[in-house]
Short mmCIF file of C-alpha atoms in Angstrom, two decimals:
data_model
loop_
_atom_site.label_atom_id
_atom_site.label_comp_id
_atom_site.label_asym_id
_atom_site.label_seq_id
_atom_site.Cartn_x
_atom_site.Cartn_y
_atom_site.Cartn_z
CA MET A 1 0.00 0.00 0.00
CA PRO A 2 2.52 2.63 -1.07
CA THR A 3 0.23 5.62 -1.55
CA GLU A 4 -2.85 7.12 0.06
CA SER A 5 -4.69 7.15 -3.28
CA ARG A 6 -4.28 3.41 -3.71
CA ARG A 7 -5.60 2.76 -0.20
CA ALA A 8 -8.58 5.06 -0.85
CA SER A 9 -9.31 3.23 -4.09
CA ARG A 10 -9.35 -0.14 -2.34
CA ARG A 11 -11.58 1.19 0.44
CA ARG A 12 -14.11 2.42 -2.13
CA LYS A 13 -14.26 -1.10 -3.54
CA GLY A 14 -14.77 -2.60 -0.07
CA LEU A 15 -11.31 -4.20 0.02
CA PRO A 16 -9.06 -4.20 3.10
CA THR A 17 -5.99 -1.99 3.29
CA TRP A 18 -2.96 -1.88 5.53
CA ARG A 19 -0.09 0.43 6.35
CA LEU A 20 3.35 -0.29 7.79
CA ILE A 21 4.96 1.83 10.53
CA ARG A 22 8.56 0.81 11.20
CA TYR A 23 11.39 1.95 13.46
CA ALA A 24 14.61 -0.11 13.19
CA ASP A 25 13.54 -3.75 13.72
CA ASP A 26 10.20 -2.89 15.40
CA PHE A 27 7.13 -2.43 13.25
CA VAL A 28 3.37 -2.16 13.50
CA ILE A 29 0.88 -2.88 10.72
CA LEU A 30 -2.46 -1.06 10.84
CA VAL A 31 -5.22 -2.91 9.02
CA HIS A 32 -8.41 -1.30 7.77
CA GLY A 33 -10.79 -4.19 7.43
CA THR A 34 -12.26 -7.09 9.37
CA GLN A 35 -10.61 -9.40 11.84
CA GLY A 36 -10.53 -12.16 9.22
CA ASP A 37 -8.19 -10.09 7.02
CA THR A 38 -5.44 -10.07 9.64
CA PRO A 39 -4.37 -13.77 9.70
CA ALA A 40 -3.80 -13.77 5.94
CA LEU A 41 -1.61 -10.68 6.20
CA ARG A 42 0.30 -12.19 9.11
CA ALA A 43 1.06 -15.31 7.07
CA GLU A 44 2.26 -13.15 4.19
CA ILE A 45 4.59 -11.20 6.50
CA ALA A 46 6.04 -14.43 7.88
CA ALA A 47 6.71 -15.62 4.32
CA VAL A 48 8.56 -12.39 3.50
CA LEU A 49 10.74 -12.62 6.63
CA THR A 50 11.68 -16.30 6.18
CA PRO A 51 14.24 -15.78 3.35
CA LEU A 52 15.93 -13.15 5.54
CA GLY A 53 16.44 -15.64 8.35
CA LEU A 54 13.87 -13.89 10.56
CA ARG A 55 10.61 -14.97 12.11
CA LEU A 56 7.80 -13.36 14.05
CA SER A 57 8.01 -13.74 17.82
CA GLU A 58 4.95 -15.54 19.12
CA ALA A 59 5.28 -13.85 22.51
CA LYS A 60 5.55 -10.30 21.16
CA THR A 61 3.31 -10.51 18.09
CA GLN A 62 -0.36 -9.92 18.82
CA VAL A 63 -3.51 -8.86 17.01
CA VAL A 64 -5.52 -6.22 18.88
CA HIS A 65 -8.22 -3.71 18.15
CA MET A 66 -7.37 -0.03 18.26
CA ALA A 67 -9.98 0.45 20.99
CA ASP A 68 -7.98 -1.97 23.19
CA GLY A 69 -4.69 -0.21 22.39
CA PHE A 70 -1.13 -1.49 22.02
CA ASP A 71 2.36 -0.54 23.20
CA PHE A 72 4.98 0.56 20.69
CA LEU A 73 8.40 2.08 21.46
CA GLY A 74 7.31 2.95 25.00
CA PHE A 75 4.07 4.63 23.91
CA ARG A 76 0.52 3.45 24.48
CA ILE A 77 -1.51 4.04 21.31
CA GLN A 78 -5.25 3.72 21.74
CA TRP A 79 -8.49 4.75 20.08
CA ARG A 80 -10.65 6.65 22.55
CA ARG A 81 -13.66 8.90 22.65
CA LYS A 82 -12.85 12.54 23.22
CA ARG A 83 -14.02 13.69 26.60
CA GLY A 84 -17.24 15.67 26.39
CA SER A 85 -18.03 14.67 22.79
CA ASP A 86 -19.08 11.71 20.65
CA GLN A 87 -15.99 11.85 18.42
CA TRP A 88 -13.28 9.19 18.55
CA TYR A 89 -9.57 9.88 18.06
CA VAL A 90 -6.30 7.95 18.25
CA TYR A 91 -4.37 9.12 21.32
CA THR A 92 -0.74 8.51 22.22
CA PHE A 93 -0.07 7.96 25.91
CA ILE A 94 3.00 6.89 27.87
CA ALA A 95 3.04 3.16 28.58
CA ASP A 96 3.25 1.84 32.14
CA ARG A 97 6.61 0.14 31.72
CA PRO A 98 8.70 3.31 31.01
CA ILE A 99 7.08 5.04 34.00
CA ARG A 100 7.99 2.15 36.29
CA SER A 101 11.53 2.12 34.89
CA LEU A 102 12.05 5.84 35.58
CA LYS A 103 10.62 5.52 39.08
CA ALA A 104 13.09 2.71 39.77
CA LYS A 105 15.99 4.98 38.71
CA ILE A 106 14.72 7.76 40.99
CA ARG A 107 14.45 5.34 43.92
CA ALA A 108 17.98 4.05 43.28
CA LEU A 109 19.39 7.60 43.40
CA THR A 110 17.45 8.69 46.48
CA ARG A 111 17.75 5.80 48.91
CA MET A 112 17.16 6.73 52.54
CA SER A 113 20.61 5.47 53.56
CA SER A 114 22.41 7.06 50.60
CA GLN A 115 25.57 9.04 51.34
CA MET A 116 26.07 10.46 47.84
CA GLU A 117 26.58 14.20 47.56
CA LEU A 118 23.40 16.15 47.01
CA GLY A 119 24.84 17.90 43.95
CA TYR A 120 25.61 14.57 42.29
CA VAL A 121 22.13 13.24 43.07
CA LEU A 122 20.42 16.34 41.63
CA THR A 123 22.59 16.22 38.49
CA ARG A 124 21.76 12.59 37.83
CA LEU A 125 18.07 13.16 38.48
CA ASN A 126 18.00 16.07 36.03
CA GLN A 127 19.74 14.02 33.35
CA ALA A 128 17.49 10.98 33.74
CA MET A 129 14.19 12.82 34.08
CA HIS A 130 14.70 15.49 31.42
CA GLY A 131 16.06 13.05 28.86
CA TRP A 132 13.09 10.77 29.50
CA ALA A 133 10.60 13.65 29.32
CA THR A 134 12.10 15.00 26.09
CA TYR A 135 11.48 11.63 24.44
CA PHE A 136 7.87 11.38 25.65
CA LYS A 137 6.91 15.04 25.24
CA HIS A 138 4.85 14.26 22.11
CA ALA A 139 2.39 12.10 24.06
CA VAL A 140 -0.46 13.04 26.38
CA ALA A 141 2.06 13.51 29.17
CA LYS A 142 1.41 16.69 31.14
CA GLY A 143 -0.19 14.88 34.07
CA VAL A 144 2.53 12.22 34.08
CA PHE A 145 5.26 14.88 34.15
CA CYS A 146 3.67 16.59 37.16
CA MET A 147 3.32 13.26 38.96
CA LEU A 148 6.98 12.33 38.38
CA GLU A 149 8.12 15.80 39.45
CA ASN A 150 6.28 15.47 42.78
CA PHE A 151 7.56 11.91 43.19
CA ALA A 152 11.22 12.94 42.74
CA TRP A 153 10.81 15.96 45.04
CA ARG A 154 9.37 13.86 47.86
CA ARG A 155 12.08 11.23 47.47
CA VAL A 156 14.84 13.84 47.76
CA VAL A 157 13.18 15.49 50.78
CA ARG A 158 12.78 12.18 52.59
CA MET A 159 16.42 11.32 51.87
CA LEU A 160 17.50 14.64 53.39
CA GLN A 161 15.22 14.12 56.37
CA THR A 162 16.84 10.77 57.11
CA ARG A 163 20.36 12.06 56.53
CA HIS A 164 20.08 15.21 58.65
CA ARG A 165 17.35 14.02 61.05
CA TRP A 166 14.99 16.78 60.03
CA ASN A 167 11.31 16.93 60.86
CA TRP A 168 8.70 18.53 58.64
CA THR A 169 9.14 21.90 60.38
CA ASP A 170 12.84 21.90 59.46
CA VAL A 171 11.96 21.10 55.85
CA ARG A 172 9.49 23.97 55.60
CA ARG A 173 11.96 26.38 57.18
CA ARG A 174 14.69 25.51 54.66
CA PHE A 175 12.66 25.17 51.47
CA THR A 176 9.97 27.85 51.75
CA THR A 177 10.09 31.60 51.30
CA PRO A 178 8.77 34.07 53.94
CA SER A 179 5.58 34.30 51.88
CA GLY A 180 5.07 30.52 52.07
CA GLN A 181 6.17 29.62 48.52
CA TRP A 182 8.26 26.49 48.02
CA ARG A 183 11.82 27.00 46.82
CA PRO A 184 13.60 24.47 44.56
CA ILE A 185 16.00 22.04 46.17
CA THR A 186 19.53 23.23 45.44
CA ALA A 187 23.13 22.22 46.10
CA GLY A 188 25.27 25.24 45.30
CA GLU A 189 24.45 26.20 41.71
CA ILE A 190 22.75 22.86 40.95
CA ALA A 191 18.97 22.76 41.36
CA LEU A 192 16.32 20.10 40.84
CA ARG A 193 14.76 21.32 37.61
CA PRO A 194 11.00 20.91 37.14
CA VAL A 195 10.00 18.39 34.51
CA SER A 196 6.55 19.92 34.10
CA ALA A 197 8.19 22.97 32.47
CA ILE A 198 8.98 20.90 29.34
CA PRO A 199 6.38 21.84 26.69
CA VAL A 200 4.16 19.00 25.52
CA THR A 201 3.69 19.25 21.75
CA ARG A 202 1.96 16.92 19.34
CA TYR A 203 4.30 15.14 16.94
CA ARG A 204 3.91 16.18 13.32
CA TYR A 205 4.70 13.67 10.60
CA ARG A 206 7.59 15.01 8.54
CA GLY A 207 8.45 12.04 6.37
CA ASN A 208 7.66 14.02 3.22
CA THR A 209 9.84 16.98 4.25
CA ILE A 210 13.05 15.15 5.21
CA PRO A 211 15.67 16.11 2.59
CA SER A 212 16.98 13.32 0.43
CA PRO A 213 20.72 12.56 0.62
CA LEU A 214 20.73 12.51 -3.19
CA ALA A 215 19.50 16.11 -3.45
CA SER A 216 23.04 17.48 -3.82
CA GLY A 217 23.69 15.39 -6.94
CA PRO A 218 24.78 11.85 -7.80
CA ARG A 219 27.40 10.24 -5.58
CA LEU A 220 29.97 7.68 -6.60
CA ASN A 221 31.13 5.18 -3.99
CA GLY A 222 29.74 7.32 -1.17
CA ARG A 223 31.22 10.64 -2.41
CA ALA A 224 29.94 13.43 -4.61
CA ARG A 225 31.34 14.08 -8.06
CA GLY A 226 34.56 16.07 -7.81
CA GLU A 227 35.05 15.30 -4.11
CA PRO A 228 38.62 14.13 -3.31
CA VAL A 229 39.15 10.61 -2.10
CA ALA A 230 40.10 10.56 1.57
CA GLY A 231 42.54 7.67 1.14
CA ARG A 232 44.62 9.49 -1.51
CA SER A 233 44.82 12.64 0.58
CA ALA A 234 45.93 10.63 3.59
CA ARG A 235 48.64 8.85 1.61
CA ARG A 236 49.89 12.16 0.21
CA VAL A 237 50.12 13.65 3.70
CA ARG A 238 52.03 10.66 5.03
CA ARG A 239 54.54 10.86 2.17
CA GLU A 240 55.12 14.57 2.74
CA VAL A 241 55.66 13.96 6.44
CA ARG A 242 58.40 11.48 5.60
CA GLY A 243 60.21 14.20 3.65
CA ASN A 244 59.23 13.10 0.14
CA GLY A 245 57.32 15.52 -2.04
CA PRO A 246 54.49 14.46 -4.31
CA GLY A 247 55.65 12.17 -7.09
CA VAL A 248 58.99 11.28 -5.40
CA ILE A 249 59.55 7.56 -4.93
CA PRO A 250 60.58 6.86 -1.32
CA ALA A 251 63.92 5.13 -0.66
CA PRO A 252 63.69 1.35 -0.35
CA ARG A 253 63.81 -0.09 3.11
CA PRO A 254 66.39 -2.74 4.05
CA GLY A 255 65.24 -6.32 3.93
CA PRO A 256 64.88 -8.50 7.00
CA THR A 257 68.41 -9.99 6.51
CA GLN A 258 70.11 -6.68 5.61
CA ARG A 259 71.62 -4.05 7.86
CA PRO A 260 71.19 -0.34 7.14
CA ALA A 261 74.18 1.27 5.45
CA ASP A 262 76.35 3.73 7.38
CA GLU A 263 77.69 7.05 6.08
CA SER A 264 80.60 5.34 4.27
CA GLY A 265 78.28 2.99 2.43
CA ASN A 266 79.38 -0.13 4.34
CA ARG A 267 76.73 -2.51 5.61
#
């Protein structure tokens, strides 16, 4: 099903259509048709993969309805009714497994008996949480970001309470302003950055706008026409470093059974 027009033509005739979404060796096939059309397509896919020495994993391969949803690359893709309306849309959520994985990393960095420096802990938390949030910022993730931000803040506060034997009054005195506003947890110039500040934007498909590597002209053996060969340039540089100019044949080296000649020519 290479084009949208071909899929639309088949739908007008009442025929099933499908579309492939692939990332590296993970792929999902969306089928527009009945449940009986899926087994035939699955058998065809298995036949295509067999000459490549590959096969479908029985444990990971499943056939589900879009209303039930499926996990793909850490996202939970599901067909749901929009709240307050009768219209249905395909939503992209964050799956449960990545959330549990990030929580496990936060717990490992903020153990109650941990003696790691606070600056190191805050740096590692910022790296883990912001890298994770940047990957999932295209999903429906605002509520998840706020939840993880509160989770990390409470873990750090409880670690400090255990380490310094603080009570809740000591915590409020150190991390609140005179007006009652909470201050960020800091260690020198390092602060626990809020994850909820990362903007959540919907991903826009840009497959048709990615520039082609062939746009600059034909390439020969991985290089454009007129581009110098890296190997020749490297050999020319090595010869000039030895003291031989371009086009000068280097002096022969002595064989394994010969000794180098001295200034008088004797060996």
